[in-house]
Short mmCIF file of C-alpha atoms in Angstrom, two decimals:
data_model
loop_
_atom_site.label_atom_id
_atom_site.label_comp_id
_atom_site.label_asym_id
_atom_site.label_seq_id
_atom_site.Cartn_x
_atom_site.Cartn_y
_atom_site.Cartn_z
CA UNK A 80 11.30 2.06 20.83
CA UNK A 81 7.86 3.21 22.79
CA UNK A 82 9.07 7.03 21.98
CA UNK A 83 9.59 6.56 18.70
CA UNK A 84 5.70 4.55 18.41
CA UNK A 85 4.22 7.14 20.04
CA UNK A 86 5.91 10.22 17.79
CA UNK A 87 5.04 7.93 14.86
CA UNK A 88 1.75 7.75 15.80
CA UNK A 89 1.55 11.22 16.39
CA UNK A 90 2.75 11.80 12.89
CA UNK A 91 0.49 9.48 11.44
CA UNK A 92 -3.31 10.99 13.54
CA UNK A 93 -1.96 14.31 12.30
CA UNK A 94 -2.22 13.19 8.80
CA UNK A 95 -5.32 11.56 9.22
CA UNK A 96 -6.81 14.63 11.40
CA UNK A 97 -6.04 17.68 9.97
CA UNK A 98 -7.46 19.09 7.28
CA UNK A 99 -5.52 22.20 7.08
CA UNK A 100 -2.97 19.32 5.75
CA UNK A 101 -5.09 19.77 2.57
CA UNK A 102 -5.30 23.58 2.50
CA UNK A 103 -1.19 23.18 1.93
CA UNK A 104 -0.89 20.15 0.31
CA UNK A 105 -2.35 18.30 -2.91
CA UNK A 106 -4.18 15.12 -2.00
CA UNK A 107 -2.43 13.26 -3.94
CA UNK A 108 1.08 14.71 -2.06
CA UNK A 109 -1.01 13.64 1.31
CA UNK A 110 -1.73 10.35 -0.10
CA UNK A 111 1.96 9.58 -0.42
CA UNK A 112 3.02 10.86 3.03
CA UNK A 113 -0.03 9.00 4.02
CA UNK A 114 1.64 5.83 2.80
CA UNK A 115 4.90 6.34 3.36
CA UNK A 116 3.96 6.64 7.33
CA UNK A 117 1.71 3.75 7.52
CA UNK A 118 5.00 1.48 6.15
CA UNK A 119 6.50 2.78 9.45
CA UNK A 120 4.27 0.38 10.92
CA UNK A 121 5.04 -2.58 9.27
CA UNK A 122 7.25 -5.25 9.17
CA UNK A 123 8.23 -7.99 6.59
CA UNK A 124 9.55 -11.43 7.28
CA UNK A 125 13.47 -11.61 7.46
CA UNK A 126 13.20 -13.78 3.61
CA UNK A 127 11.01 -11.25 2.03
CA UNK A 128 13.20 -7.96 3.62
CA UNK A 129 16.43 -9.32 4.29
CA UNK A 130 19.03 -7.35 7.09
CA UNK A 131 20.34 -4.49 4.58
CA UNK A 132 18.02 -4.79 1.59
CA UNK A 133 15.96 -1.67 0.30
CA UNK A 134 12.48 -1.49 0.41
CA UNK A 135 11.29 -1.43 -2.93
CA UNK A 136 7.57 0.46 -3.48
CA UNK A 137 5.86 -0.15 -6.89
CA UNK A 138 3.24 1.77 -8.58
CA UNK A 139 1.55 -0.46 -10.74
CA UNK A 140 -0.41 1.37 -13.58
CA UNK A 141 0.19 4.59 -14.80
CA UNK A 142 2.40 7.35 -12.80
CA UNK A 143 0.57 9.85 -14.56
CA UNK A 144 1.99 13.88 -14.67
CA UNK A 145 2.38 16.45 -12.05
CA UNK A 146 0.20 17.12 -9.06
CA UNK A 147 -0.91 12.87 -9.28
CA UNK A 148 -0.10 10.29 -6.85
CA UNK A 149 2.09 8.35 -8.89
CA UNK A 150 4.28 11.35 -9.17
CA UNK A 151 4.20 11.87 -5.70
CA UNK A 152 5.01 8.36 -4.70
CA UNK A 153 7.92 8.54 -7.34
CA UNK A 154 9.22 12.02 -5.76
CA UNK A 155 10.10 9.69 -2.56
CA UNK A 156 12.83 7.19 -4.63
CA UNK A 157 16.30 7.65 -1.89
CA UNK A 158 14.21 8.78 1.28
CA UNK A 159 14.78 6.49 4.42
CA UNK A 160 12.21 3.96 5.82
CA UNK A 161 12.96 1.65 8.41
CA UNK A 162 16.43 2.33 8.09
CA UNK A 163 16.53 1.41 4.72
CA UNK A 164 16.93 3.21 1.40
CA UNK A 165 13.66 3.60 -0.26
CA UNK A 166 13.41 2.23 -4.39
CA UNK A 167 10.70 3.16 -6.30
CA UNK A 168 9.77 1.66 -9.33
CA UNK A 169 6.68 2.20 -12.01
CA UNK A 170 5.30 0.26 -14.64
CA UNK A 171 2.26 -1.31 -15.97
CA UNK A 172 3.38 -5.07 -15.24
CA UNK A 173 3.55 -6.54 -11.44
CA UNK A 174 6.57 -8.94 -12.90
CA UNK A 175 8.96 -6.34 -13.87
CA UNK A 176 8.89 -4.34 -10.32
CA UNK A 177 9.22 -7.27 -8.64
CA UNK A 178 9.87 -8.00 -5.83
CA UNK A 179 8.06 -5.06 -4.08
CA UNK A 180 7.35 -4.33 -0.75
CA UNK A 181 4.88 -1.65 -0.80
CA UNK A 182 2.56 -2.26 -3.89
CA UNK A 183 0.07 0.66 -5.01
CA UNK A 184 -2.60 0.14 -7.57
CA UNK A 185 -3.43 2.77 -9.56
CA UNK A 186 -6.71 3.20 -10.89
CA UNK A 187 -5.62 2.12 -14.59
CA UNK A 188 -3.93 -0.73 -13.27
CA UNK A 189 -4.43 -3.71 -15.66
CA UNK A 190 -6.32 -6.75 -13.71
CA UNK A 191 -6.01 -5.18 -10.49
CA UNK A 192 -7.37 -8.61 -8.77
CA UNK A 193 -4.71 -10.76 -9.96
CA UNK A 194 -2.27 -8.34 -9.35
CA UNK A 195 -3.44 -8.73 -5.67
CA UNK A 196 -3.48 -12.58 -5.74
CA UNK A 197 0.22 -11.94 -7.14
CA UNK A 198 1.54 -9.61 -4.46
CA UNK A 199 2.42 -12.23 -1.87
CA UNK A 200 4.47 -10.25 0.61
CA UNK A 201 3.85 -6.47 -0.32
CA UNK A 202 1.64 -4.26 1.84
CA UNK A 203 -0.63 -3.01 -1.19
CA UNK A 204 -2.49 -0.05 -0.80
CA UNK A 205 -5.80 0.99 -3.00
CA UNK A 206 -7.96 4.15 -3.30
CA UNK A 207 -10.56 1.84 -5.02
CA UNK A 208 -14.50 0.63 -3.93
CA UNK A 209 -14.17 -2.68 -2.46
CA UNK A 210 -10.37 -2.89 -2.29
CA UNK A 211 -9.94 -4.84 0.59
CA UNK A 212 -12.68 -6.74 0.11
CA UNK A 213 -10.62 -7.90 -3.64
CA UNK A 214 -7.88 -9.04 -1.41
CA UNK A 215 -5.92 -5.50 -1.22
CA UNK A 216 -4.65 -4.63 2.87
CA UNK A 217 -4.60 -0.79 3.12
CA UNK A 218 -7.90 1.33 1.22
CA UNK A 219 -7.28 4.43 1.44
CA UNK A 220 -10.51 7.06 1.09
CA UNK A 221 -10.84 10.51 1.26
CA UNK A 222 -13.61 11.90 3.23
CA UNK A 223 -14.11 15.88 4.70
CA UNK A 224 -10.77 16.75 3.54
CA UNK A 225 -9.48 13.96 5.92
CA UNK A 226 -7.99 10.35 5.26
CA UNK A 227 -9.18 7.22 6.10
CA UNK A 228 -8.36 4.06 5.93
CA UNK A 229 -9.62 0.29 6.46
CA UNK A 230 -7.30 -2.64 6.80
CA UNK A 231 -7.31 -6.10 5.85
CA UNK A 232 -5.70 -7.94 8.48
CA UNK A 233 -6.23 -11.28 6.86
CA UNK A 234 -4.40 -10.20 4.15
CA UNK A 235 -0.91 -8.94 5.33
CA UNK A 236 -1.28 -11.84 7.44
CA UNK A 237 -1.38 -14.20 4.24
CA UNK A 238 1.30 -12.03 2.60
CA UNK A 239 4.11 -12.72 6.05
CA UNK A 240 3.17 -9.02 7.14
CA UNK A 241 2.77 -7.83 10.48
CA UNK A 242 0.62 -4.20 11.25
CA UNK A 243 1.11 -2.86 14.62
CA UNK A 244 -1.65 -2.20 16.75
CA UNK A 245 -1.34 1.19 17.22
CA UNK A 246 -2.01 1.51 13.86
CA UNK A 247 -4.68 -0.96 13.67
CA UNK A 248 -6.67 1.30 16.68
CA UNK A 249 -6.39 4.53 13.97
CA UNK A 250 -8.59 2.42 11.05
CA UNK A 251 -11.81 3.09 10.25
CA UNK A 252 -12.57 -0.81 9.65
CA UNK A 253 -9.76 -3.59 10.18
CA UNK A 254 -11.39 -6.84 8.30
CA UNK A 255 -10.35 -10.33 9.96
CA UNK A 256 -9.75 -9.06 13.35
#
C-alpha cells in the first residue's frame, strides 16, 4: 500500500510540475488526468460507494466539442479507478446523474451553488473564482503552464469524504485544516 502512495504521488507532482505536460497535451486533456489522479486519493463511505459499485463522475453543464474538458472527462467512461469501473455521465441537471461520486462543474453549469449544497457525497471539482469558498472541495487553476489546486477540507468532510494527506501536502491552500 506505501508503494503504491508513493508511485501515486509521483504520478500526481508530475502532473502538477511539469510543464512540458502542456507542450504535449491540451489543458483541458491535463485537467482530466489531473482529476482522475486526485480521485486516487480519495475514499467514500462504504453507503455512498458500496464493495463492487462503479464510481460514477458527472459533468454537470455542458460537455462542449473536441479539445474541451467535458470531452476529455467523457473520453475516460470504462477506465479503472480504485478498482472499480469508471461511469461517466453528462447533463445539465444534478438529479438525473445522480448519484455521482466525482462531480465537475462546468462553467455553464446552471446554479452552480446549489448544485454544491446538493452534492452531498461527491468530491466536486471547479476551475471557477471562489469555488471552494461556494462550498466546492477541489479548485483547480492554471498558472505558468502548471496546475494547482486548493482544497476544501471542510467540505469532503461534510460530504463522508476522506483526502489523504499526501495529497493534502501537494495543495496550494487546504481551507479548514
Amino acid at each position: 500500500m506505501r508503494c503504491r502512495l508513493t508511485h501515486l504521488g509521483s504520478v500526481l507532482l508530475a502532473l502538477l510540475s511539469a510543464p512540458a505536460a502542456f507542450a504535449q497535451y491540451a489543458e483541458a486533456e491535463v485537467k482530466a488526468a489531473f482529476i482522475f489522479n486526485v480521485a486516487k486519493f480519495a475514499e467514500w463511505p462504504a453507503e455512498l460507494l458500496p464493495a463492487g459499485a462503479p464510481l460514477r463522475l458527472c459533468v454537470l453543464g455542458t460537455p462542449g466539442g473536441s479539445g474541451t474538458l467535458g470531452t476529455a472527462l467523457l473520453e475516460l467512461e470504462g477506465k479503472t479507478l480504485q478498482g472499480r469501473k469508471l461511469e461517466v455521465r453528462s447533463g445539465t441537471t444534478l438529479p438525473l446523474l445522480r448519484p455521482c461520486h466525482l462531480l465537475v462543474l462546468m462553467p455553464d453549469a446552471p446554479e452552480p451553488r446549489r448544485a454544491l449544497a446538493e452534492a452531498q457525497g461527491a468530491l466536486t471539482f471547479g476551475d471557477s473564482d471562489g469555488f471552494i469558498d461556494a462550498g466546492g472541495i477541489i479548485g483547480i487553476a492554471v498558472a505558468e503552464r502548471r496546475v494547482r489546486f486548493d482544497v476544501n477540507l471542510e467540505a469532503a468532510r461534510r460530504g463522508g469524504i476522506r483526502l489523504s494527506a499526501q495529497l493534502l501536502r501537494l495543495a496550494r491552500q487546504v481551507k479548514g485544516q
